[in-house]
Amino acid sequence: MTTPFESTSPVWDKLTEERDATAAELESDGWEVMTLTTGDVTPRPARESDVGKTFIGLNVLVPGNEFRELEPFVEEAAFDSYEVYKSNAGDTMLLLIVMKAADEKRAVCFPAYYDVSQASYMISEAEAAEEMETIVRPLSDDRRVVFSHHDVSLLLPERVDD
């Protein structure tokens, strides 16, 4: 599974290195951590005709074997907090998302990305709703793990006020 810019940019390598370093740091603090290999990421809603018909957030594709491990890992845990590290590579928003279940000391770390110029509907809907979701799914798209985000500013581009 490759990203649109994975083979042409060291930025993706840096992001996956950060994912692995963050996971190692959490593990050294006693957390059980799962890292995911992100494939395609689609912002939703993607176009005006989707507004009100789909969830607001990111649809993240991961390999089927990782998804099969993810489902039981998150099943009994309450992922009630998260950290997001973000940067830009041109028009691409790069995210390292760390979902945490503090009581269970479990974390899921995965990179995500989206083209800001292609995500205007997601961005405006997320800002209006003041919440968004990240759906993690396998290629078969027959099952999903949903993570909620109540501080959307962590996942969106910085606002530039005139």
Coordinates of N, CA and C in Angstrom, one line a residue:
M1 N 0.9 -1.2 0.0 CA 0.0 0.0 0.0 C 0.9 1.2 0.0
T2 N 0.7 2.1 -0.9 CA 1.5 3.3 -1.0 C 0.6 4.6 -1.0
T3 N 1.2 5.7 -0.6 CA 0.5 6.9 -0.6 C 0.8 7.6 -1.9
P4 N 0.1 8.7 -2.3 CA 0.4 9.3 -3.5 C 1.8 9.9 -3.6
F5 N 2.4 10.3 -2.5 CA 3.7 10.9 -2.5 C 4.8 10.1 -1.8
E6 N 4.5 8.8 -1.4 CA 5.4 8.0 -0.6 C 6.7 7.8 -1.3
S7 N 6.7 7.5 -2.6 CA 8.0 7.1 -3.2 C 8.7 8.4 -3.7
T8 N 8.1 9.5 -3.7 CA 8.8 10.7 -4.2 C 9.2 11.7 -3.1
S9 N 8.9 11.5 -1.9 CA 9.1 12.5 -0.9 C 9.6 11.9 0.4
P10 N 10.7 12.5 1.0 CA 11.2 12.0 2.3 C 10.3 12.4 3.4
V11 N 9.3 13.3 3.1 CA 8.3 13.7 4.1 C 7.6 12.6 4.7
W12 N 7.1 11.6 3.8 CA 6.4 10.5 4.3 C 7.3 9.6 5.2
D13 N 8.5 9.4 4.8 CA 9.4 8.6 5.7 C 9.6 9.3 7.0
K14 N 9.7 10.6 7.1 CA 9.8 11.3 8.4 C 8.6 11.1 9.2
L15 N 7.4 11.1 8.6 CA 6.2 11.0 9.3 C 6.1 9.6 9.9
T16 N 6.4 8.6 9.1 CA 6.4 7.2 9.7 C 7.5 7.0 10.7
E17 N 8.6 7.6 10.6 CA 9.6 7.6 11.7 C 9.1 8.2 13.0
E18 N 8.4 9.3 12.8 CA 7.8 9.9 14.0 C 6.7 9.0 14.6
R19 N 5.9 8.3 13.8 CA 5.0 7.4 14.3 C 5.7 6.3 15.2
D20 N 6.7 5.8 14.6 CA 7.5 4.7 15.3 C 8.1 5.2 16.6
A21 N 8.7 6.4 16.5 CA 9.3 7.0 17.7 C 8.3 7.3 18.8
T22 N 7.1 7.8 18.4 CA 6.1 8.0 19.4 C 5.6 6.7 20.0
A23 N 5.4 5.7 19.2 CA 5.0 4.4 19.7 C 6.0 3.9 20.7
A24 N 7.3 4.0 20.4 CA 8.3 3.5 21.2 C 8.4 4.2 22.6
E25 N 8.1 5.5 22.5 CA 8.1 6.3 23.7 C 6.9 5.9 24.6
L26 N 5.8 5.7 24.0 CA 4.6 5.3 24.8 C 4.8 3.9 25.4
E27 N 5.4 3.0 24.6 CA 5.7 1.6 25.1 C 6.7 1.7 26.3
S28 N 7.6 2.6 26.2 CA 8.6 2.7 27.3 C 7.9 3.2 28.6
D29 N 6.8 3.9 28.4 CA 6.0 4.4 29.6 C 5.0 3.4 30.0
G30 N 5.0 2.1 29.4 CA 4.1 1.1 29.9 C 2.8 1.0 29.1
W31 N 2.7 1.7 28.0 CA 1.5 1.6 27.1 C 1.6 0.4 26.2
E32 N 0.5 -0.2 25.8 CA 0.4 -1.1 24.8 C 0.0 -0.3 23.5
V33 N 0.8 -0.4 22.5 CA 0.7 0.4 21.3 C 0.5 -0.4 20.0
M34 N -0.4 0.0 19.2 CA -0.5 -0.5 17.8 C -0.2 0.6 16.8
T35 N 0.7 0.3 15.9 CA 0.9 1.2 14.8 C 0.3 0.7 13.5
L36 N -0.3 1.6 12.7 CA -0.9 1.3 11.5 C -0.2 1.8 10.3
T37 N -0.3 1.1 9.2 CA 0.3 1.5 7.9 C -0.8 2.1 7.1
T38 N -0.8 3.4 6.9 CA -1.8 4.1 6.2 C -1.6 3.9 4.7
G39 N -2.7 3.6 4.0 CA -2.8 3.6 2.6 C -3.5 4.9 2.1
D40 N -4.6 4.7 1.4 CA -5.3 5.9 0.9 C -6.1 6.6 2.0
V41 N -6.2 7.9 2.0 CA -6.9 8.7 2.9 C -7.9 9.6 2.1
T42 N -9.2 9.5 2.5 CA -10.1 10.4 1.8 C -10.9 11.3 2.7
P43 N -10.8 12.6 2.5 CA -11.6 13.5 3.3 C -13.1 13.3 3.0
R44 N -14.0 13.4 4.0 CA -15.4 13.3 3.8 C -16.1 14.4 4.5
P45 N -17.1 15.1 4.0 CA -17.6 14.9 2.6 C -16.6 15.5 1.6
A46 N -16.5 14.8 0.5 CA -15.6 15.1 -0.6 C -16.1 16.2 -1.5
R47 N -17.4 16.3 -1.6 CA -18.0 17.3 -2.5 C -19.3 17.8 -2.0
E48 N -19.8 18.8 -2.5 CA -21.0 19.5 -2.0 C -22.2 18.5 -2.0
S49 N -22.3 17.7 -3.0 CA -23.5 16.8 -3.0 C -23.4 15.7 -1.9
D50 N -22.2 15.6 -1.2 CA -22.1 14.6 -0.1 C -22.4 15.2 1.3
V51 N -22.5 16.6 1.3 CA -22.8 17.3 2.6 C -24.1 16.8 3.2
G52 N -24.1 16.4 4.4 CA -25.3 15.9 5.1 C -25.6 14.4 4.8
K53 N -24.8 13.8 3.9 CA -25.1 12.4 3.6 C -24.0 11.4 4.0
T54 N -23.0 11.9 4.6 CA -21.8 11.1 5.0 C -21.3 11.7 6.3
F55 N -20.4 10.9 6.9 CA -19.7 11.4 8.1 C -18.8 12.6 7.8
I56 N -18.4 13.3 8.8 CA -17.4 14.4 8.6 C -16.1 13.9 9.1
G57 N -15.1 13.8 8.2 CA -13.8 13.4 8.7 C -12.9 12.7 7.7
L58 N -12.1 11.9 8.1 CA -11.1 11.2 7.3 C -11.4 9.7 7.2
N59 N -11.4 9.1 6.0 CA -11.6 7.7 5.8 C -10.2 7.2 5.5
V60 N -9.7 6.3 6.4 CA -8.3 5.9 6.3 C -8.3 4.4 6.0
L61 N -7.6 4.0 4.9 CA -7.5 2.6 4.5 C -6.2 2.0 5.1
V62 N -6.3 0.9 5.7 CA -5.1 0.1 6.2 C -5.2 -1.3 5.7
P63 N -4.0 -2.0 5.7 CA -4.0 -3.4 5.3 C -4.9 -4.2 6.1
G64 N -5.5 -5.2 5.4 CA -6.5 -6.1 6.1 C -5.9 -6.8 7.3
N65 N -4.7 -7.3 7.3 CA -4.1 -8.0 8.4 C -4.0 -7.0 9.6
E66 N -3.6 -5.8 9.4 CA -3.6 -4.8 10.5 C -4.9 -4.5 11.0
F67 N -5.9 -4.4 10.1 CA -7.3 -4.1 10.6 C -7.8 -5.2 11.5
R68 N -7.5 -6.5 11.1 CA -7.9 -7.6 11.9 C -7.3 -7.6 13.3
E69 N -6.1 -7.1 13.4 CA -5.5 -6.9 14.7 C -6.1 -5.7 15.5
L70 N -6.4 -4.7 14.7 CA -7.0 -3.4 15.4 C -8.3 -3.7 16.0
E71 N -9.2 -4.4 15.4 CA -10.6 -4.6 15.9 C -10.5 -5.1 17.4
P72 N -9.9 -6.2 17.7 CA -9.9 -6.6 19.1 C -9.1 -5.7 20.0
F73 N -8.1 -5.0 19.5 CA -7.3 -4.1 20.3 C -8.1 -2.9 20.8
V74 N -9.1 -2.4 20.0 CA -9.9 -1.3 20.4 C -11.2 -1.7 21.0
E75 N -11.6 -2.9 20.8 CA -13.0 -3.3 21.2 C -13.4 -3.0 22.6
E76 N -12.6 -3.3 23.6 CA -12.9 -3.1 25.0 C -12.4 -1.9 25.6
A77 N -11.8 -1.0 24.8 CA -11.1 0.2 25.3 C -11.9 1.4 25.0
A78 N -11.8 2.4 25.8 CA -12.5 3.7 25.6 C -11.4 4.7 25.2
F79 N -11.3 4.9 23.9 CA -10.3 5.9 23.4 C -10.8 7.3 23.6
D80 N -10.4 7.9 24.7 CA -11.1 9.1 25.1 C -10.2 10.4 25.0
S81 N -9.0 10.2 24.5 CA -8.1 11.3 24.2 C -7.3 11.1 23.0
Y82 N -6.7 12.1 22.5 CA -5.8 11.9 21.3 C -4.8 13.1 21.2
E83 N -3.8 12.8 20.5 CA -2.8 13.9 20.2 C -2.6 13.8 18.7
V84 N -2.4 15.0 18.1 CA -2.2 15.1 16.7 C -0.9 16.0 16.5
Y85 N 0.0 15.5 15.7 CA 1.1 16.3 15.3 C 0.9 16.6 13.8
K86 N 1.0 17.8 13.4 CA 0.7 18.1 12.0 C 1.7 19.0 11.4
S87 N 1.8 18.9 10.1 CA 2.7 19.8 9.3 C 2.2 19.8 7.9
N88 N 2.8 20.6 7.1 CA 2.4 20.7 5.7 C 3.5 20.4 4.7
A89 N 3.2 19.8 3.6 CA 4.1 19.6 2.5 C 3.4 20.2 1.3
G90 N 3.6 21.5 1.0 CA 2.8 22.1 0.0 C 1.3 22.2 0.4
D91 N 0.4 21.7 -0.4 CA -1.0 21.7 -0.1 C -1.4 20.5 0.7
T92 N -0.5 19.6 1.0 CA -0.8 18.4 1.7 C -0.7 18.6 3.2
M93 N -1.8 18.3 3.9 CA -1.7 18.3 5.4 C -1.3 16.9 5.8
L94 N -0.2 16.9 6.6 CA 0.3 15.7 7.1 C 0.0 15.6 8.6
L95 N -0.5 14.4 9.0 CA -0.9 14.2 10.4 C -0.4 13.0 11.0
L96 N 0.1 13.0 12.2 CA 0.3 11.8 13.0 C -0.7 11.8 14.1
I97 N -1.6 10.9 14.0 CA -2.7 10.8 15.0 C -2.4 9.7 16.0
V98 N -2.5 10.0 17.3 CA -2.3 9.1 18.4 C -3.5 9.1 19.2
M99 N -4.3 8.0 19.1 CA -5.5 7.8 19.8 C -5.2 7.1 21.1
K100 N -5.7 7.5 22.2 CA -5.3 7.0 23.5 C -6.6 6.5 24.3
A101 N -6.4 5.4 25.0 CA -7.4 4.9 25.9 C -6.6 4.8 27.3
A102 N -6.7 5.9 28.0 CA -5.9 6.1 29.2 C -6.1 5.0 30.3
D103 N -7.3 4.6 30.5 CA -7.6 3.6 31.6 C -7.0 2.3 31.2
E104 N -7.0 1.9 30.0 CA -6.4 0.6 29.5 C -4.9 0.8 29.1
K105 N -4.4 2.0 29.1 CA -3.1 2.3 28.7 C -2.8 1.7 27.3
R106 N -3.7 2.0 26.4 CA -3.6 1.5 25.0 C -3.5 2.7 24.1
A107 N -2.8 2.6 23.0 CA -2.7 3.7 22.0 C -2.6 3.1 20.6
V108 N -3.2 3.9 19.7 CA -3.1 3.5 18.3 C -2.5 4.7 17.6
C109 N -1.4 4.5 16.9 CA -0.6 5.5 16.2 C -0.7 5.3 14.7
F110 N -1.1 6.3 13.9 CA -1.1 6.2 12.5 C -1.0 7.5 11.8
P111 N -0.3 7.6 10.7 CA -0.2 8.8 9.9 C -1.4 8.9 9.0
A112 N -1.7 10.2 8.7 CA -2.8 10.4 7.7 C -2.4 11.7 7.0
Y113 N -3.1 11.9 5.9 CA -2.8 13.1 5.0 C -4.0 13.4 4.2
Y114 N -4.1 14.7 3.8 CA -5.1 15.0 2.8 C -4.7 16.3 2.1
D115 N -5.2 16.5 0.9 CA -4.9 17.6 0.1 C -5.9 18.7 0.5
V116 N -5.4 19.8 1.1 CA -6.2 20.8 1.6 C -7.1 21.4 0.5
S117 N -6.6 21.5 -0.7 CA -7.4 22.1 -1.8 C -8.6 21.1 -2.2
Q118 N -8.5 19.9 -1.8 CA -9.5 18.9 -2.1 C -10.4 18.6 -0.9
A119 N -10.2 19.3 0.2 CA -10.9 19.0 1.4 C -11.7 20.1 1.9
S120 N -12.1 21.1 1.1 CA -12.8 22.2 1.6 C -14.1 21.9 2.2
Y121 N -14.9 20.9 1.7 CA -16.2 20.6 2.3 C -16.0 19.9 3.7
M122 N -15.0 19.1 3.8 CA -14.7 18.4 5.1 C -14.3 19.5 6.1
I123 N -13.4 20.4 5.7 CA -12.9 21.4 6.6 C -14.1 22.3 7.1
S124 N -14.9 22.8 6.2 CA -16.0 23.7 6.6 C -17.0 23.0 7.4
E125 N -17.4 21.8 7.1 CA -18.3 21.0 7.8 C -17.8 20.7 9.2
A126 N -16.5 20.3 9.3 CA -15.9 20.0 10.6 C -15.9 21.3 11.5
E127 N -15.5 22.4 10.9 CA -15.5 23.6 11.7 C -16.9 24.0 12.2
A128 N -17.9 23.8 11.4 CA -19.3 24.1 11.8 C -19.8 23.1 12.8
A129 N -19.5 21.9 12.7 CA -20.0 20.8 13.7 C -19.1 20.8 14.9
E130 N -17.9 21.3 14.8 CA -16.9 21.3 15.9 C -16.6 19.9 16.4
E131 N -16.7 19.0 15.4 CA -16.3 17.6 15.7 C -16.1 16.9 14.3
M132 N -15.3 15.9 14.4 CA -15.1 15.0 13.2 C -14.7 13.6 13.6
E133 N -14.7 12.7 12.6 CA -14.3 11.4 12.9 C -13.2 10.9 12.0
T134 N -12.4 9.9 12.4 CA -11.5 9.2 11.6 C -12.0 7.8 11.5
I135 N -12.3 7.3 10.3 CA -12.8 6.0 10.1 C -11.6 5.2 9.6
V136 N -11.2 4.1 10.2 CA -10.1 3.2 9.8 C -10.8 2.0 9.3
R137 N -10.4 1.6 8.1 CA -11.1 0.4 7.4 C -10.1 -0.4 6.6
P138 N -10.5 -1.7 6.3 CA -9.7 -2.4 5.4 C -10.2 -2.2 3.9
L139 N -9.5 -2.7 3.0 CA -9.9 -2.5 1.6 C -11.3 -3.0 1.3
S140 N -11.7 -4.1 1.9 CA -13.0 -4.7 1.7 C -14.1 -3.8 2.1
D141 N -13.8 -2.8 3.0 CA -14.8 -1.8 3.4 C -16.0 -2.4 4.1
D142 N -15.9 -3.6 4.7 CA -17.0 -4.3 5.3 C -17.1 -4.1 6.8
R143 N -16.0 -3.5 7.4 CA -15.9 -3.3 8.8 C -15.2 -1.9 9.0
R144 N -15.4 -1.3 10.1 CA -14.8 0.0 10.4 C -14.5 0.1 11.9
V145 N -13.5 0.9 12.2 CA -13.2 1.4 13.5 C -13.3 2.9 13.4
V146 N -14.1 3.5 14.3 CA -14.4 4.9 14.3 C -13.8 5.6 15.5
F147 N -12.9 6.6 15.3 CA -12.4 7.4 16.3 C -13.0 8.8 16.2
S148 N -13.4 9.4 17.3 CA -14.0 10.7 17.4 C -13.0 11.8 17.8
H149 N -13.2 13.0 17.2 CA -12.3 14.1 17.5 C -13.2 15.3 17.8
H150 N -13.1 15.8 19.1 CA -13.9 16.9 19.5 C -13.2 18.3 19.4
D151 N -11.9 18.2 19.1 CA -11.1 19.5 18.9 C -10.6 19.4 17.4
V152 N -11.4 19.8 16.5 CA -11.1 19.7 15.1 C -9.9 20.5 14.7
S153 N -9.6 21.5 15.4 CA -8.5 22.4 15.1 C -7.2 21.6 15.0
L154 N -7.1 20.5 15.7 CA -5.9 19.7 15.7 C -5.7 19.0 14.4
L155 N -6.7 18.8 13.6 CA -6.6 18.0 12.4 C -6.8 18.9 11.1
L156 N -7.1 20.2 11.4 CA -7.3 21.1 10.2 C -6.2 22.1 10.0
P157 N -6.1 22.7 8.9 CA -5.1 23.7 8.6 C -5.3 24.9 9.6
E158 N -4.2 25.5 9.8 CA -4.3 26.8 10.6 C -5.1 27.8 9.9
R159 N -6.0 28.4 10.6 CA -6.8 29.5 10.0 C -6.0 30.7 9.8
V160 N -6.2 31.3 8.6 CA -5.5 32.6 8.3 C -6.6 33.6 8.2
D161 N -6.7 34.5 9.3 CA -7.8 35.5 9.3 C -7.3 36.8 8.6
D162 N -8.1 37.4 7.8 CA -7.8 38.6 7.0 C -7.7 39.8 7.9

